[in-house]
Short mmCIF file of C-alpha atoms and ligand atoms in Angstrom, two decimals:
data_model
loop_
_atom_site.label_atom_id
_atom_site.label_comp_id
_atom_site.label_asym_id
_atom_site.label_seq_id
_atom_site.Cartn_x
_atom_site.Cartn_y
_atom_site.Cartn_z
CA MET A 759 108.75 82.76 73.84
CA THR A 760 106.91 85.56 75.59
CA ASP A 761 108.02 87.45 78.66
CA HIS A 762 111.65 86.73 78.18
CA LEU A 763 113.08 88.25 81.30
CA ILE A 764 116.73 87.92 80.80
CA ASP A 765 119.08 89.47 78.34
CA PRO A 766 119.36 86.94 75.49
CA ALA A 767 123.11 87.55 75.45
CA ALA A 768 123.39 86.56 79.09
CA THR A 769 125.37 83.46 79.70
CA HIS A 770 124.34 82.47 83.19
CA GLU A 771 122.92 79.05 83.88
CA LYS A 772 119.14 78.92 84.17
CA LEU A 773 116.74 76.79 86.13
CA LEU A 774 113.08 76.64 85.15
CA ILE A 775 110.34 76.38 87.77
CA ILE A 776 107.07 75.22 86.24
CA ASP A 777 104.31 76.67 88.38
CA PHE A 778 101.24 74.53 89.02
CA GLY A 779 99.71 77.14 91.31
CA SER A 780 101.17 76.50 94.74
CA GLN A 781 100.94 79.33 97.26
CA VAL A 782 104.64 78.89 97.98
CA THR A 783 106.19 78.67 94.50
CA GLN A 784 107.97 81.98 95.05
CA LEU A 785 109.75 80.46 98.02
CA ILE A 786 111.36 77.86 95.75
CA ALA A 787 112.78 80.71 93.68
CA ARG A 788 113.99 82.44 96.83
CA ARG A 789 115.84 79.32 98.03
CA LEU A 790 117.52 78.95 94.64
CA ARG A 791 118.52 82.59 94.33
CA GLU A 792 120.09 82.31 97.78
CA LEU A 793 122.27 79.59 96.26
CA ASN A 794 123.32 81.99 93.46
CA VAL A 795 121.28 80.06 90.93
CA TYR A 796 119.27 82.04 88.41
CA CYS A 797 115.73 80.73 88.02
CA GLU A 798 112.47 81.86 86.52
CA ILE A 799 108.92 80.85 87.44
CA HIS A 800 106.58 80.25 84.52
CA PRO A 801 102.97 79.04 84.67
CA TYR A 802 102.48 75.55 83.25
CA GLN A 803 100.12 76.89 80.55
CA LYS A 804 103.03 78.79 78.98
CA VAL A 805 105.55 75.99 79.00
CA ASP A 806 105.39 74.14 75.70
CA ASP A 807 108.02 72.46 73.51
CA ALA A 808 109.12 75.71 71.87
CA PHE A 809 109.41 77.42 75.24
CA LEU A 810 111.61 74.65 76.60
CA THR A 811 113.89 74.77 73.57
CA GLU A 812 114.36 78.51 73.81
CA PHE A 813 114.70 78.66 77.58
CA ALA A 814 117.21 75.78 77.60
CA PRO A 815 117.09 75.09 81.34
CA LYS A 816 119.94 73.31 83.05
CA ALA A 817 117.40 71.78 85.45
CA VAL A 818 113.64 71.91 86.01
CA ILE A 819 111.50 72.01 89.15
CA PHE A 820 107.77 71.22 89.18
CA SER A 821 106.02 73.23 91.89
CA GLY A 822 103.17 72.10 94.08
CA GLY A 823 99.61 73.08 93.26
CA PRO A 824 96.01 72.94 94.43
CA CYS A 825 94.64 70.60 91.74
CA SER A 826 94.34 66.84 91.67
CA VAL A 827 96.14 64.95 88.91
CA ILE A 828 93.22 62.52 89.00
CA ASP A 829 90.88 65.18 87.65
CA GLU A 830 90.32 65.55 83.95
CA GLY A 831 92.10 68.58 82.50
CA SER A 832 94.34 69.10 85.53
CA PRO A 833 97.67 70.85 84.86
CA ARG A 834 100.47 68.92 83.16
CA PRO A 835 103.96 69.75 81.94
CA PRO A 836 104.72 69.02 78.28
CA GLU A 837 105.92 65.44 77.83
CA SER A 838 109.05 66.68 76.11
CA VAL A 839 110.34 67.96 79.44
CA TYR A 840 111.32 64.39 80.30
CA ASP A 841 113.43 64.16 77.14
CA LEU A 842 115.52 67.27 77.82
CA GLY A 843 118.10 65.13 79.58
CA VAL A 844 118.28 67.54 82.53
CA PRO A 845 117.60 66.85 86.23
CA ILE A 846 114.00 67.32 87.33
CA LEU A 847 112.68 67.75 90.86
CA GLY A 848 108.94 67.39 91.51
CA ILE A 849 107.41 68.81 94.68
CA CYS A 850 104.04 67.69 96.08
CA TYR A 851 101.65 68.07 93.11
CA GLY A 852 104.87 68.13 91.07
CA GLN A 853 105.71 64.66 92.37
CA GLN A 854 102.27 63.34 91.55
CA VAL A 855 102.23 64.80 88.05
CA MET A 856 105.68 63.29 87.42
CA MET A 857 104.66 59.86 88.70
CA GLN A 858 101.53 59.84 86.62
CA GLY A 859 103.32 61.15 83.54
CA LEU A 860 106.00 58.46 83.76
CA GLY A 861 103.73 55.48 84.35
CA GLY A 862 102.99 55.47 88.10
CA LEU A 863 99.65 55.85 89.83
CA VAL A 864 98.09 58.53 92.02
CA GLU A 865 95.03 57.88 94.15
CA ARG A 866 92.69 59.73 96.46
CA GLY A 867 92.61 57.30 99.34
CA HIS A 868 90.97 57.46 102.71
CA GLY A 869 93.24 58.35 105.57
CA THR A 870 96.25 59.13 103.41
CA ALA A 871 95.96 62.91 103.38
CA GLU A 872 98.59 64.79 105.34
CA PHE A 873 98.53 68.45 106.22
CA GLY A 874 101.14 70.14 108.31
CA ARG A 875 104.13 68.75 110.16
CA ALA A 876 105.20 65.19 109.41
CA TYR A 877 108.34 63.13 109.89
CA VAL A 878 110.13 61.29 107.12
CA VAL A 879 112.39 58.32 107.79
CA PRO A 880 115.08 57.49 105.26
CA ARG A 881 115.55 54.36 103.23
CA GLY A 882 118.88 53.77 101.45
CA GLU A 883 121.48 56.26 100.25
CA LEU A 884 120.65 59.17 97.94
CA GLU A 885 122.96 62.05 97.02
CA LEU A 886 119.98 64.44 97.05
CA LEU A 887 119.72 63.81 100.79
CA GLN A 888 123.35 64.49 101.64
CA GLY A 889 123.52 66.27 105.00
CA TRP A 890 119.97 65.17 105.81
CA PHE A 891 118.87 62.59 108.33
CA LEU A 892 121.66 63.35 110.74
CA THR A 893 119.12 62.02 113.22
CA ASP A 894 116.83 59.11 112.39
CA LYS A 895 114.08 61.29 110.91
CA GLU A 896 113.56 64.73 109.31
CA GLN A 897 110.73 67.13 109.99
CA VAL A 898 108.94 68.14 106.79
CA TRP A 899 105.81 70.05 105.88
CA MET A 900 103.14 68.13 104.01
CA SER A 901 100.04 69.39 102.30
CA HIS A 902 98.43 66.72 100.19
CA GLY A 903 95.08 65.01 99.79
CA ASP A 904 96.02 62.59 97.01
CA HIS A 905 99.00 60.30 97.27
CA VAL A 906 101.20 58.27 94.97
CA SER A 907 100.10 54.65 95.23
CA LYS A 908 102.49 53.16 92.66
CA ILE A 909 105.77 54.73 91.68
CA ALA A 910 106.77 55.00 88.04
CA PRO A 911 109.09 52.39 86.51
CA GLY A 912 112.74 53.13 87.21
CA PHE A 913 112.00 54.94 90.52
CA GLU A 914 113.01 53.78 93.99
CA VAL A 915 111.77 54.93 97.39
CA TYR A 916 114.27 56.74 99.61
CA GLY A 917 112.03 58.04 102.39
CA THR A 918 108.62 57.41 103.89
CA SER A 919 106.25 59.19 106.25
CA PRO A 920 103.24 57.71 108.05
CA ASN A 921 100.82 58.76 105.30
CA ALA A 922 103.20 59.03 102.35
CA PRO A 923 104.89 55.71 101.65
CA TYR A 924 106.59 57.45 98.73
CA ALA A 925 107.66 60.65 100.48
CA ILE A 926 111.02 60.68 98.67
CA THR A 927 111.47 58.93 95.33
CA ALA A 928 114.14 59.03 92.66
CA ASP A 929 115.17 57.56 89.36
CA VAL A 930 118.87 58.17 89.82
CA SER A 931 119.82 57.00 86.31
CA ARG A 932 117.69 59.75 84.74
CA ASN A 933 118.27 62.31 87.52
CA PHE A 934 114.54 62.57 88.27
CA TYR A 935 113.63 63.26 91.90
CA ALA A 936 110.21 63.67 93.44
CA VAL A 937 109.15 64.46 96.98
CA GLN A 938 105.70 64.64 98.50
CA PHE A 939 106.54 67.40 100.98
CA HIS A 940 107.55 71.06 100.55
CA PRO A 941 111.28 71.52 101.16
CA GLU A 942 111.04 75.28 100.45
CA VAL A 943 108.97 76.22 103.49
CA HIS A 944 110.11 77.25 106.91
CA HIS A 945 108.47 74.19 108.49
CA THR A 946 110.84 71.88 106.64
CA PRO A 947 113.79 73.19 108.67
CA ASN A 948 116.55 71.56 106.63
CA GLY A 949 114.80 71.82 103.28
CA ALA A 950 117.32 74.27 101.84
CA ARG A 951 119.87 71.45 101.93
CA LEU A 952 117.80 69.47 99.47
CA TYR A 953 117.84 72.35 96.97
CA GLU A 954 121.55 72.84 97.56
CA ASN A 955 122.18 69.19 96.71
CA PHE A 956 119.88 69.31 93.70
CA VAL A 957 121.58 72.29 92.07
CA ARG A 958 125.04 70.92 92.82
CA MET A 959 124.11 67.59 91.25
CA ALA A 960 122.67 69.47 88.26
CA GLY A 961 126.07 71.12 87.79
CA PHE A 962 125.17 74.74 88.62
CA SER A 963 128.28 76.74 89.37
CA GLY A 964 126.49 79.49 91.34
CA ASP A 965 127.16 82.16 88.70
CA TRP A 966 124.22 84.39 89.69
CA THR A 967 125.96 87.12 91.66
CA MET A 968 125.15 90.79 91.92
CA GLY A 969 128.54 91.65 90.43
CA ALA A 970 127.75 89.62 87.34
CA TYR A 971 124.21 90.97 87.23
CA ARG A 972 125.43 94.56 87.37
CA GLU A 973 127.63 94.11 84.29
CA GLN A 974 124.93 92.30 82.39
CA ALA A 975 122.18 94.80 83.31
CA ILE A 976 124.36 97.74 82.25
CA ALA A 977 125.04 96.16 78.87
CA ALA A 978 121.32 95.41 78.42
CA ILE A 979 120.29 98.99 79.30
CA ARG A 980 122.80 100.44 76.82
CA GLU A 981 121.57 98.15 74.09
CA GLN A 982 117.90 98.93 74.76
CA VAL A 983 118.25 102.70 75.10
CA GLY A 984 120.87 103.50 72.46
CA THR A 985 121.40 107.25 72.33
CA SER A 986 117.90 108.21 73.58
CA HIS A 987 117.04 109.87 76.84
CA VAL A 988 115.51 108.12 79.86
CA ILE A 989 113.46 109.68 82.63
CA CYS A 990 113.16 108.09 86.02
CA GLY A 991 110.84 108.97 88.88
CA LEU A 992 112.93 109.03 92.01
CA SER A 993 111.16 108.69 95.35
CA GLY A 994 114.16 108.06 97.57
CA GLY A 995 112.90 104.53 98.23
CA VAL A 996 115.30 101.67 97.72
CA ASP A 997 113.88 100.43 94.40
CA SER A 998 113.86 103.71 92.53
CA SER A 999 117.22 104.69 94.05
CA VAL A 1000 118.92 101.49 92.92
CA ALA A 1001 117.29 101.70 89.48
CA ALA A 1002 118.49 105.31 89.10
CA VAL A 1003 122.08 104.57 90.11
CA LEU A 1004 122.24 101.54 87.82
CA LEU A 1005 120.86 103.57 84.90
CA HIS A 1006 123.24 106.39 85.63
CA GLU A 1007 126.16 104.01 85.56
CA ALA A 1008 124.92 102.67 82.23
CA ILE A 1009 124.00 105.88 80.39
CA GLY A 1010 125.26 108.84 82.46
CA ASP A 1011 123.80 112.12 81.23
CA GLN A 1012 121.19 110.43 79.09
CA LEU A 1013 119.30 109.96 82.35
CA THR A 1014 117.18 112.62 84.07
CA CYS A 1015 115.55 111.83 87.39
CA VAL A 1016 112.44 113.61 88.61
CA PHE A 1017 111.87 113.88 92.34
CA VAL A 1018 108.35 115.09 93.08
CA ASP A 1019 107.95 116.90 96.39
CA HIS A 1020 104.20 116.77 96.97
CA GLY A 1021 104.36 118.30 100.43
CA LEU A 1022 103.60 114.90 101.93
CA LEU A 1023 107.18 113.88 102.64
CA ARG A 1024 108.76 113.23 106.02
CA LYS A 1025 110.91 115.71 107.90
CA GLY A 1026 114.09 116.53 105.98
CA GLU A 1027 113.34 113.93 103.30
CA ALA A 1028 113.45 116.11 100.20
CA ASP A 1029 116.84 117.57 101.15
CA GLU A 1030 118.24 114.19 102.03
CA VAL A 1031 117.27 112.58 98.73
CA VAL A 1032 118.19 115.49 96.49
CA THR A 1033 121.55 116.12 98.17
CA MET A 1034 122.52 112.50 98.12
CA PHE A 1035 121.86 112.09 94.38
CA ARG A 1036 123.12 115.45 93.21
CA ASP A 1037 126.26 115.48 95.33
CA ASN A 1038 127.28 111.85 95.30
CA TYR A 1039 126.25 110.88 91.81
CA ASN A 1040 126.39 114.10 89.88
CA MET A 1041 123.08 113.12 88.35
CA LYS A 1042 120.69 115.29 86.36
CA LEU A 1043 117.89 115.65 88.85
CA ILE A 1044 114.80 117.80 88.70
CA HIS A 1045 113.51 118.69 92.16
CA ALA A 1046 109.87 119.33 91.35
CA ASP A 1047 108.46 121.42 94.18
CA GLU A 1048 104.74 120.85 93.70
CA GLN A 1049 103.58 121.23 97.27
CA GLU A 1050 101.06 123.96 96.49
CA LEU A 1051 99.50 121.92 93.70
CA PHE A 1052 99.06 118.73 95.71
CA LEU A 1053 98.03 120.28 99.01
CA GLY A 1054 95.68 122.68 97.19
CA GLU A 1055 93.87 119.83 95.41
CA LEU A 1056 93.68 117.77 98.60
CA ASP A 1057 92.18 120.62 100.56
CA GLY A 1058 88.85 119.59 102.10
CA GLN A 1059 89.14 115.95 100.97
CA SER A 1060 88.79 113.28 103.61
CA ASP A 1061 87.81 110.09 101.79
CA PRO A 1062 90.83 107.72 101.53
CA GLU A 1063 90.18 106.58 97.96
CA THR A 1064 89.50 110.14 96.76
CA LYS A 1065 92.78 111.27 98.30
CA ARG A 1066 94.67 108.42 96.65
CA LYS A 1067 93.09 109.08 93.25
CA ILE A 1068 93.87 112.80 93.40
CA ILE A 1069 97.49 112.10 94.27
CA GLY A 1070 97.86 109.44 91.57
CA LYS A 1071 96.47 111.76 88.90
CA LEU A 1072 98.62 114.71 89.98
CA PHE A 1073 101.75 112.55 89.90
CA ILE A 1074 101.02 111.73 86.27
CA ASP A 1075 100.33 115.38 85.38
CA VAL A 1076 103.51 116.59 87.05
CA PHE A 1077 105.63 113.87 85.58
CA GLN A 1078 104.30 114.55 82.14
CA LYS A 1079 104.95 118.29 82.52
CA TYR A 1080 108.62 117.73 83.34
CA ALA A 1081 109.08 114.92 80.81
CA ASN A 1082 107.83 117.19 78.02
CA GLU A 1083 110.75 119.51 78.72
CA ILE A 1084 113.36 116.81 78.17
CA ASP A 1085 114.62 116.43 74.61
CA ASP A 1086 114.55 113.03 73.00
CA ALA A 1087 112.97 111.36 76.05
CA LYS A 1088 111.93 107.98 74.71
CA PHE A 1089 112.05 105.80 77.80
CA LEU A 1090 110.58 105.79 81.26
CA ALA A 1091 112.43 103.84 83.95
CA GLN A 1092 110.51 101.94 86.60
CA GLY A 1093 111.71 99.98 89.59
CA THR A 1094 109.41 96.99 88.91
CA LEU A 1095 110.53 93.91 90.84
CA TYR A 1096 110.28 90.22 90.02
CA PRO A 1097 107.36 89.47 92.37
CA ASP A 1098 105.31 92.02 90.37
CA VAL A 1099 106.20 90.27 87.13
CA ILE A 1100 105.49 86.66 88.08
CA GLU A 1101 102.22 85.64 86.55
CA SER A 1102 100.56 83.63 89.21
CA VAL A 1103 98.45 80.68 88.18
CA SER A 1104 94.91 81.63 89.05
CA PHE A 1105 92.36 78.91 89.54
CA SER A 1106 89.62 81.13 90.88
CA GLY A 1107 89.51 83.24 87.74
CA GLY A 1108 87.66 85.96 89.62
CA PRO A 1109 88.81 89.55 90.00
CA SER A 1110 90.26 90.35 93.39
CA VAL A 1111 88.73 93.07 95.49
CA THR A 1112 90.43 96.47 95.47
CA ILE A 1113 91.41 97.22 99.05
CA LYS A 1114 93.37 100.36 98.19
CA SER A 1115 94.25 102.02 94.89
CA HIS A 1116 98.01 101.83 95.13
CA HIS A 1117 99.59 104.61 93.24
CA ASN A 1118 102.06 103.77 90.50
CA VAL A 1119 102.81 105.05 87.03
CA GLY A 1120 100.84 102.32 85.26
CA GLY A 1121 99.36 103.55 82.01
CA LEU A 1122 101.64 106.56 81.96
CA PRO A 1123 104.18 105.30 79.40
CA GLU A 1124 101.60 104.76 76.63
CA LYS A 1125 99.95 108.09 77.28
CA MET A 1126 103.31 109.80 77.00
CA GLY A 1127 104.49 107.69 74.07
CA LEU A 1128 107.34 106.27 76.14
CA LYS A 1129 108.78 102.78 76.30
CA LEU A 1130 109.61 101.16 79.60
CA VAL A 1131 113.04 100.34 81.01
CA GLU A 1132 112.77 98.04 84.02
CA PRO A 1133 116.27 97.12 85.11
CA LEU A 1134 115.15 95.39 88.33
CA ARG A 1135 112.52 93.15 86.74
CA GLU A 1136 114.48 90.01 87.50
CA LEU A 1137 115.21 90.75 91.14
CA PHE A 1138 113.65 90.08 94.50
CA LYS A 1139 113.71 92.87 97.08
CA ASP A 1140 116.71 91.55 98.98
CA GLU A 1141 118.58 91.19 95.69
CA VAL A 1142 117.83 94.86 94.94
CA ARG A 1143 119.42 95.70 98.28
CA ALA A 1144 122.45 93.56 97.42
CA LEU A 1145 122.72 95.31 94.05
CA GLY A 1146 122.48 98.69 95.79
CA THR A 1147 125.39 97.68 98.00
CA GLU A 1148 127.31 96.50 94.97
CA LEU A 1149 126.69 99.91 93.37
CA GLY A 1150 127.99 101.69 96.46
CA LEU A 1151 124.73 103.21 97.71
CA PRO A 1152 125.05 104.12 101.40
CA LYS A 1153 123.70 101.58 103.86
CA SER A 1154 121.37 104.22 105.25
CA PHE A 1155 119.60 104.37 101.89
CA ILE A 1156 119.52 100.67 101.22
CA GLY A 1157 118.04 99.77 104.57
CA ARG A 1158 115.32 102.43 104.54
CA HIS A 1159 111.82 101.37 105.49
CA PRO A 1160 109.35 101.47 102.58
CA PHE A 1161 107.48 104.75 102.18
CA PRO A 1162 104.24 104.84 100.19
CA GLY A 1163 103.79 106.98 97.08
CA PRO A 1164 100.91 109.01 98.60
CA GLY A 1165 103.20 109.74 101.55
CA LEU A 1166 101.85 111.30 104.71
CA ALA A 1167 98.41 111.76 103.12
CA ILE A 1168 97.52 108.19 104.10
CA ARG A 1169 98.94 108.68 107.59
CA CYS A 1170 96.63 111.58 108.23
CA PRO A 1171 93.18 109.95 108.25
CA GLY A 1172 90.40 112.39 107.44
CA GLU A 1173 91.08 115.90 106.26
CA ILE A 1174 94.68 116.92 105.55
CA THR A 1175 95.82 120.31 106.78
CA ARG A 1176 99.30 121.82 106.70
CA ALA A 1177 99.21 122.21 110.47
CA LYS A 1178 98.45 118.52 110.96
CA LEU A 1179 101.19 117.53 108.50
CA ASP A 1180 103.72 119.63 110.42
CA ILE A 1181 102.77 117.98 113.71
CA LEU A 1182 102.90 114.54 112.08
CA ARG A 1183 106.37 115.18 110.63
CA GLU A 1184 107.74 116.15 114.04
CA ALA A 1185 106.16 113.20 115.84
CA ASP A 1186 107.38 110.77 113.18
CA ALA A 1187 110.93 112.13 113.45
CA VAL A 1188 110.95 111.61 117.23
CA TYR A 1189 109.56 108.07 116.88
CA ILE A 1190 112.11 107.03 114.25
CA ASP A 1191 114.88 108.62 116.31
CA GLN A 1192 113.77 106.52 119.29
CA ILE A 1193 113.76 103.36 117.16
CA ARG A 1194 117.26 104.09 115.88
CA LYS A 1195 118.59 104.96 119.33
CA HIS A 1196 117.32 101.66 120.66
CA GLY A 1197 118.96 99.79 117.77
CA LEU A 1198 115.62 98.48 116.47
CA TYR A 1199 115.42 100.08 113.01
CA ASP A 1200 116.72 97.08 111.09
CA ASP A 1201 114.52 94.63 113.00
CA ILE A 1202 111.39 96.48 111.93
CA TRP A 1203 110.00 96.28 108.40
CA GLN A 1204 108.20 99.61 108.55
CA ALA A 1205 107.46 102.14 111.29
CA PHE A 1206 105.63 105.44 111.27
CA VAL A 1207 103.24 107.70 113.11
CA ALA A 1208 99.66 108.40 112.03
CA ILE A 1209 97.98 111.55 113.31
CA LEU A 1210 94.39 110.78 114.26
CA PRO A 1211 91.43 112.99 113.36
CA VAL A 1212 90.51 113.37 117.00
CA LYS A 1213 91.48 115.78 119.73
CA THR A 1214 91.67 114.70 123.34
CA VAL A 1215 91.85 116.44 126.68
CA GLY A 1216 95.03 116.31 128.70
CA VAL A 1217 96.80 118.10 131.48
CA MET A 1218 100.32 119.51 131.25
CA GLY A 1219 101.85 121.44 134.08
CA ASP A 1220 98.80 122.92 135.68
CA GLY A 1221 97.00 123.57 132.44
CA ARG A 1222 94.43 121.83 130.33
CA THR A 1223 95.44 120.72 126.83
CA TYR A 1224 93.17 119.88 123.94
CA ASP A 1225 95.37 118.40 121.22
CA TYR A 1226 95.60 115.59 118.67
CA ALA A 1227 96.05 111.93 119.49
CA CYS A 1228 98.49 109.93 117.38
CA ALA A 1229 99.10 106.25 116.77
CA LEU A 1230 102.49 104.61 116.49
CA ARG A 1231 102.75 101.77 114.00
CA ALA A 1232 105.63 99.30 113.62
CA VAL A 1233 105.38 95.99 111.81
CA THR A 1234 107.40 92.97 110.91
CA SER A 1235 106.79 91.59 107.44
CA VAL A 1236 108.53 89.93 104.53
CA ASP A 1237 106.82 91.58 101.62
CA GLY A 1238 104.13 93.86 103.03
CA MET A 1239 101.40 91.37 102.05
CA THR A 1240 101.01 90.15 105.60
CA ALA A 1241 102.38 91.79 108.72
CA ASP A 1242 102.43 91.57 112.48
CA TYR A 1243 102.88 94.35 114.99
CA PHE A 1244 106.37 94.76 116.43
CA PRO A 1245 106.58 93.66 120.09
CA PHE A 1246 108.19 96.75 121.64
CA ASP A 1247 108.72 96.49 125.36
CA HIS A 1248 106.68 98.76 127.58
CA ASP A 1249 109.68 100.85 128.62
CA PHE A 1250 110.33 101.75 125.01
CA LEU A 1251 106.68 102.66 124.43
CA GLY A 1252 106.49 104.71 127.61
CA GLU A 1253 109.69 106.61 126.85
CA THR A 1254 108.59 107.29 123.27
CA ALA A 1255 105.15 108.54 124.31
CA THR A 1256 106.74 110.89 126.84
CA ARG A 1257 109.20 112.23 124.29
CA ILE A 1258 106.53 112.84 121.65
CA ILE A 1259 104.21 114.65 124.07
CA ASN A 1260 107.08 116.74 125.49
CA GLU A 1261 108.74 117.56 122.19
CA VAL A 1262 105.84 117.87 119.76
CA PRO A 1263 103.39 120.69 120.41
CA GLY A 1264 99.96 119.67 119.16
CA ILE A 1265 99.97 116.07 120.43
CA ASN A 1266 98.84 115.14 123.92
CA ARG A 1267 98.08 111.41 123.58
CA VAL A 1268 100.00 108.50 122.08
CA THR A 1269 98.62 105.04 121.30
CA TYR A 1270 100.29 101.93 119.89
CA ASP A 1271 98.55 100.07 117.07
CA ILE A 1272 98.71 96.30 117.64
CA THR A 1273 96.66 95.21 114.64
CA SER A 1274 98.16 92.58 112.37
CA LYS A 1275 97.57 92.43 108.60
CA PRO A 1276 95.14 90.91 107.90
CA PRO A 1277 92.70 91.98 109.28
CA GLY A 1278 94.24 95.47 109.34
CA THR A 1279 96.44 96.99 106.66
CA ILE A 1280 99.84 98.47 107.39
CA GLU A 1281 98.90 102.06 106.55
CA TRP A 1282 95.84 103.61 108.13
CA GLU A 1283 94.22 104.49 104.79
P1 XMP B 2044 99.01 98.38 103.13
O1 XMP B 2044 98.61 99.62 103.83
O2 XMP B 2044 98.22 98.13 101.88
O3 XMP B 2044 100.51 98.62 102.65
O4 XMP B 2044 99.03 97.19 104.04
C1 XMP B 2044 101.40 97.63 102.22
C2 XMP B 2044 102.70 98.31 101.87
O5 XMP B 2044 102.51 99.12 100.71
C3 XMP B 2044 102.82 100.47 101.00
N1 XMP B 2044 101.81 101.28 100.30
C4 XMP B 2044 102.05 101.88 99.14
N2 XMP B 2044 103.16 102.00 98.40
N3 XMP B 2044 102.01 103.33 96.85
C5 XMP B 2044 103.15 102.75 97.26
O6 XMP B 2044 104.17 102.91 96.60
C6 XMP B 2044 100.84 103.26 97.54
O7 XMP B 2044 99.83 103.81 97.12
C7 XMP B 2044 100.87 102.52 98.74
N4 XMP B 2044 99.92 102.23 99.68
C8 XMP B 2044 100.54 101.46 100.63
C9 XMP B 2044 102.72 100.60 102.51
O8 XMP B 2044 103.52 101.68 102.98
C10 XMP B 2044 103.24 99.24 102.93
O9 XMP B 2044 104.65 99.21 102.87
#
């Protein structure tokens, strides 16, 4: 089996999600992880008989998907999945593929498509629905063109909606369940209950806890690394911080962290990160002061992609320089998360457009002859935070807003100068202070100031000013892929603008960016 995520020695119970390409498959995994059930998403193309034998799932879920089971060559699970003797839950396309595979019929009828909110009414008793239908109907979210027109032998109907006569079906004797709607999405308000019932009926004990994960991850790191040395780029962000602390707990002095100060950090950031790791964790930490190098190379550059490429390349050079000085360095640690690992099922087949060249250390390990250690590969972001708490990292570190690798360079559109960076750092510090004072920090996904490449005329006291304008940005988001602006009240915005203009020489105008993503992006470059 390829891409085996978990330590083979691990004993926790596993649920397999077979992905047929739904946009919301990750949400199924989220719901299950919230129930302390370990699950992995694998694309249907990968799941064959050998895979199933090795993975040995305790239960299986078929995701939704954009295809039609009526079409030739449409995605299918291997037939052997039905002989595993474990509970199976099919969702939307997953229901249709199950019905067709077990002898039912799916059709593309007129007037039977359903998209969006629908109401299901129950029929008979089903343990899967325990705690549901406390009123006479349940709101669900549907998204189907085809529909099941004949259920497979052995199945009964337990719920119907206006356009899905087989909205909930089950073959209780075999523990096969299939629903036409999406219980994992927000618009099926009680959908989590269905997953809760499913995993309880499948016998999961809820053994996926961060305490258990910590022990298992430490054992796996020790086994992988042996007596060699590991280097870890530390940015002060939550992922690299948690990875570093976990590695340190596993291998102590065999770990060296490198913190690169590229001169594009926020006010006080370098001190904060270095002090916290050196003092609290007694960790080997190289504080690489490379401000001259980065700012020198960026001098005169104003194109966003050129700036990003310069920074990405310099990171690699600097990292390599320090890594070369460490004896027996055989591994590079990265804070890769599970969403980066999931291979999504692509039906378009086309390359996606590059919006921004995000900087990471991709390609670096081979160039340096290093192997990768990725101790967070199995975790979602909120699980990383839970692990950080479990490892005793201060709350102030765990709850930090994300900060991009290229730092303030992408918050300083146009040419970067030291003077502009200094002004930006001060304005950003005032803004974040305001957000904290108003108790809003944890409600906001990310907030920062961008200094604009434009000077404006103002009047202060009796004098004319001619200083920079800045933009405040604050967004709500789940994963940074989409975002909306944070709805500050006008008093907050007014007070913050006044404070920035009074306290930060060099800025005489403050604007608030109310662009969502899309069409905007979170950062300005
Ligand atoms: P955008 O601006 O693309 O940002 O909407 C989405 C999220 O990614 C962060 N970001 C980066 N993070 N290296 C990083 O590590 C990068 O090059 C980079 N560019 C953007 C951004 O701060 C936001 O959280």
